[in-house]
Short mmCIF file of C-alpha atoms in Angstrom, two decimals:
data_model
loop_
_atom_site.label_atom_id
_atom_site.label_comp_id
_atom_site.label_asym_id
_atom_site.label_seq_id
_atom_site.Cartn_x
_atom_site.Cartn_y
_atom_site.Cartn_z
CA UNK A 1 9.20 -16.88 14.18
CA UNK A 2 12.13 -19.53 14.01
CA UNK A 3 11.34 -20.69 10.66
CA UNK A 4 14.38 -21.20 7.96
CA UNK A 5 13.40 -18.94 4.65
CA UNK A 6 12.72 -22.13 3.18
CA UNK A 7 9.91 -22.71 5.60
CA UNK A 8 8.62 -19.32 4.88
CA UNK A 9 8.38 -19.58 1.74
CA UNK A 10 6.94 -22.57 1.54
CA UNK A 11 4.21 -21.47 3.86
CA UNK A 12 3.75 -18.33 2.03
CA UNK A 13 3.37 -20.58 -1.17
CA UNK A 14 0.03 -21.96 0.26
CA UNK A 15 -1.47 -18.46 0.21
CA UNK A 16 -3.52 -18.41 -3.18
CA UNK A 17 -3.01 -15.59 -5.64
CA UNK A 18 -6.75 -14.56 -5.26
CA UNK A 19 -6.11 -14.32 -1.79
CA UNK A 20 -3.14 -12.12 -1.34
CA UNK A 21 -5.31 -10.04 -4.49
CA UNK A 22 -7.87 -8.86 -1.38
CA UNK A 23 -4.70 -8.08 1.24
CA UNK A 24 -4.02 -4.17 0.51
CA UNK A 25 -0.92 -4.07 2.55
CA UNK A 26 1.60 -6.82 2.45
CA UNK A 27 4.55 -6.26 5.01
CA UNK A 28 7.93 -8.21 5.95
CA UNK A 29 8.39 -7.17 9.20
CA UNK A 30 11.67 -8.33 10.10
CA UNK A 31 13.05 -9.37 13.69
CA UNK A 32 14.36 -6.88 15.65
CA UNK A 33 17.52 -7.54 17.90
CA UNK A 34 17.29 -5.99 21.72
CA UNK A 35 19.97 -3.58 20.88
CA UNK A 36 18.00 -2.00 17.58
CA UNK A 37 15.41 -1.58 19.17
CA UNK A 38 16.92 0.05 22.55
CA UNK A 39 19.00 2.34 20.53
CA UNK A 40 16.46 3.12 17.89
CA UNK A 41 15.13 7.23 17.95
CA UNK A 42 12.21 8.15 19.22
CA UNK A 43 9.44 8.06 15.72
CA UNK A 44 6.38 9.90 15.02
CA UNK A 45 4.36 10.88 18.19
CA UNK A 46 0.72 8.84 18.10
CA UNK A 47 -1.38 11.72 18.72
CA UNK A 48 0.47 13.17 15.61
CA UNK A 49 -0.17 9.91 13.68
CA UNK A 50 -3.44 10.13 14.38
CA UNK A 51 -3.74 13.62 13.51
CA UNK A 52 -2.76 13.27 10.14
CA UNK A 53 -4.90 10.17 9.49
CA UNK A 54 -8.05 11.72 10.34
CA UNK A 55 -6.96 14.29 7.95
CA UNK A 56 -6.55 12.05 5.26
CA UNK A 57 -9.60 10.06 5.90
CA UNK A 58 -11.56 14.07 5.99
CA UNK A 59 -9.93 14.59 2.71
CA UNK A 60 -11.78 11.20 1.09
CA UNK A 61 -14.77 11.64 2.81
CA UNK A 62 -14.84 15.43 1.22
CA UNK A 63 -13.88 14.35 -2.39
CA UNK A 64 -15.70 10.79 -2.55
CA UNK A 65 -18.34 10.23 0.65
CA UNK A 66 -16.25 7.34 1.50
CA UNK A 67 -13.12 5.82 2.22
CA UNK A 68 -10.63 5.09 -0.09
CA UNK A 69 -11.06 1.50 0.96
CA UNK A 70 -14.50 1.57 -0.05
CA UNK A 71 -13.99 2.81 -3.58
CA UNK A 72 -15.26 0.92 -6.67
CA UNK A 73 -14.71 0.22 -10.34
CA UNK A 74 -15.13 3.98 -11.92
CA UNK A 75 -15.23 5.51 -8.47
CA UNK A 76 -11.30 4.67 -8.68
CA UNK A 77 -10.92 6.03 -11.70
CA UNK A 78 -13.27 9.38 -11.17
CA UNK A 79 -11.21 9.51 -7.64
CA UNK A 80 -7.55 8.22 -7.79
CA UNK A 81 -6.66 10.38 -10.61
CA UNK A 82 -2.68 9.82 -11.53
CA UNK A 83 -0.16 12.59 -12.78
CA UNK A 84 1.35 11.27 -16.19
CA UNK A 85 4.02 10.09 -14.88
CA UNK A 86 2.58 8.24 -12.02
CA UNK A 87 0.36 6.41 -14.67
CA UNK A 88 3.51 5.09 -16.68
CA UNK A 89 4.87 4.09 -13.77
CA UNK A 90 1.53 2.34 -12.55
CA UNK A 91 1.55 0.53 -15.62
CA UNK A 92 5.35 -0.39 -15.52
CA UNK A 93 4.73 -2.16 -11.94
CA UNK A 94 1.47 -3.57 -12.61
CA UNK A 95 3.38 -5.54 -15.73
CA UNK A 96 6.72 -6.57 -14.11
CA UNK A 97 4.81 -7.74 -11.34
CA UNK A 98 1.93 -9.56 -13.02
CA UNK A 99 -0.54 -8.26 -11.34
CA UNK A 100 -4.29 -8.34 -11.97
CA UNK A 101 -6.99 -5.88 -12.44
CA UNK A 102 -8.27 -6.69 -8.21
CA UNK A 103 -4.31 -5.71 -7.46
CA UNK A 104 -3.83 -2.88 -9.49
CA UNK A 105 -6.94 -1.44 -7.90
CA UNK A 106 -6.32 -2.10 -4.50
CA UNK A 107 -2.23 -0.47 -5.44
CA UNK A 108 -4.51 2.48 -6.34
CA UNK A 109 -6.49 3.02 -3.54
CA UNK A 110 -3.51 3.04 -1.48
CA UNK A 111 -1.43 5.55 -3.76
CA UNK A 112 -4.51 7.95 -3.00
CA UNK A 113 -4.88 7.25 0.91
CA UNK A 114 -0.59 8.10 0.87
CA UNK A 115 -1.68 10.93 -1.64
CA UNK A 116 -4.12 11.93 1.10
CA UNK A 117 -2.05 12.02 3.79
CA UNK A 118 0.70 14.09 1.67
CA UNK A 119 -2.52 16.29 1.07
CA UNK A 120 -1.58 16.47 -2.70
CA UNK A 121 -4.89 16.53 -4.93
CA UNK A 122 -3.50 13.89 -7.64
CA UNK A 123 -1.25 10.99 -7.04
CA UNK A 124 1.79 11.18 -7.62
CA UNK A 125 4.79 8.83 -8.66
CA UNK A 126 6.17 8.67 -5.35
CA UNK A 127 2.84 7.81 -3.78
CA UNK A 128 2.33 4.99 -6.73
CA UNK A 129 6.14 3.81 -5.83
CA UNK A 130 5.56 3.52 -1.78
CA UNK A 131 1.65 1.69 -3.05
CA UNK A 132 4.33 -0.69 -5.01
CA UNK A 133 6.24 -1.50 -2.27
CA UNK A 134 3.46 -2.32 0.07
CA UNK A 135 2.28 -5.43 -2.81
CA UNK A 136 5.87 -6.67 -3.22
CA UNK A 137 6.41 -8.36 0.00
CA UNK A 138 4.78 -11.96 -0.65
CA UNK A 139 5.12 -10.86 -4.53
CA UNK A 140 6.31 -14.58 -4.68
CA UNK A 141 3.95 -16.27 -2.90
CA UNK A 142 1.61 -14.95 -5.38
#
């Protein structure tokens, strides 16, 4: 894209809040010069990606029946428990960000699919802090 930021923005401020409330992950993915990208390390293998997300996705399917995706109302709450500190922190983010009840559920369900694929049993605050950063992109086109 050759847009200005002010073009961007603009465009992003056409997305309605309601909207963006159903997106799980929003990401700025940023241009990449020829040179970054040459000279970047090798990352994660796919077959190893893969590997891990299957595991995660067993893990649900073991604790719930479903995806985390699929999870509803109580279903998040019997499933996506929080450490104490991870709900504070929930409840920091979900005020300084103004987000609803639809956003803080969806930030949920991905703090438990990270959870998952860190195979720890309860969320933690580091899986609720990388679920934050995953809503904060278009935060202002909101």
């Amino acid at each position: 894209c050759r847009c200005t930021p002010d073009q961007v923005a603009r465009y992003q401020g056409k997305l309605s809040g309601p909207l963006l409330d159903r997106i799980d992950l929003h990401i700025e993915v940023p241009a990449v010069s020829a040179r970054e990208l040459l000279d970047a390390p090798a990352g994660e293998a796919t077959d190893r990606i893969r590997n891990r997300a299957g595991a995660a996705r067993d893990r649900a399917m073991a604790r719930q029946g479903k995806p985390n995706h699929a999870l509803q109302g109580s279903e998040i709450d019997r499933h996506a428990s929080l450490a104490p500190s991870a709900l504070q922190f929930m409840h920091s983010a979900a005020a300084k960000l103004g987000w609803s009840a639809r956003s803080t559920h969806r930030a949920l369900k991905v703090a438990r699919t990270i959870a998952d694929l860190a195979d720890a049993p309860q969320i933690a605050t580091a899986h609720v802090a990388e679920a934050v950063q995953y809503r904060r992109a278009l935060a202002g086109a909101a």
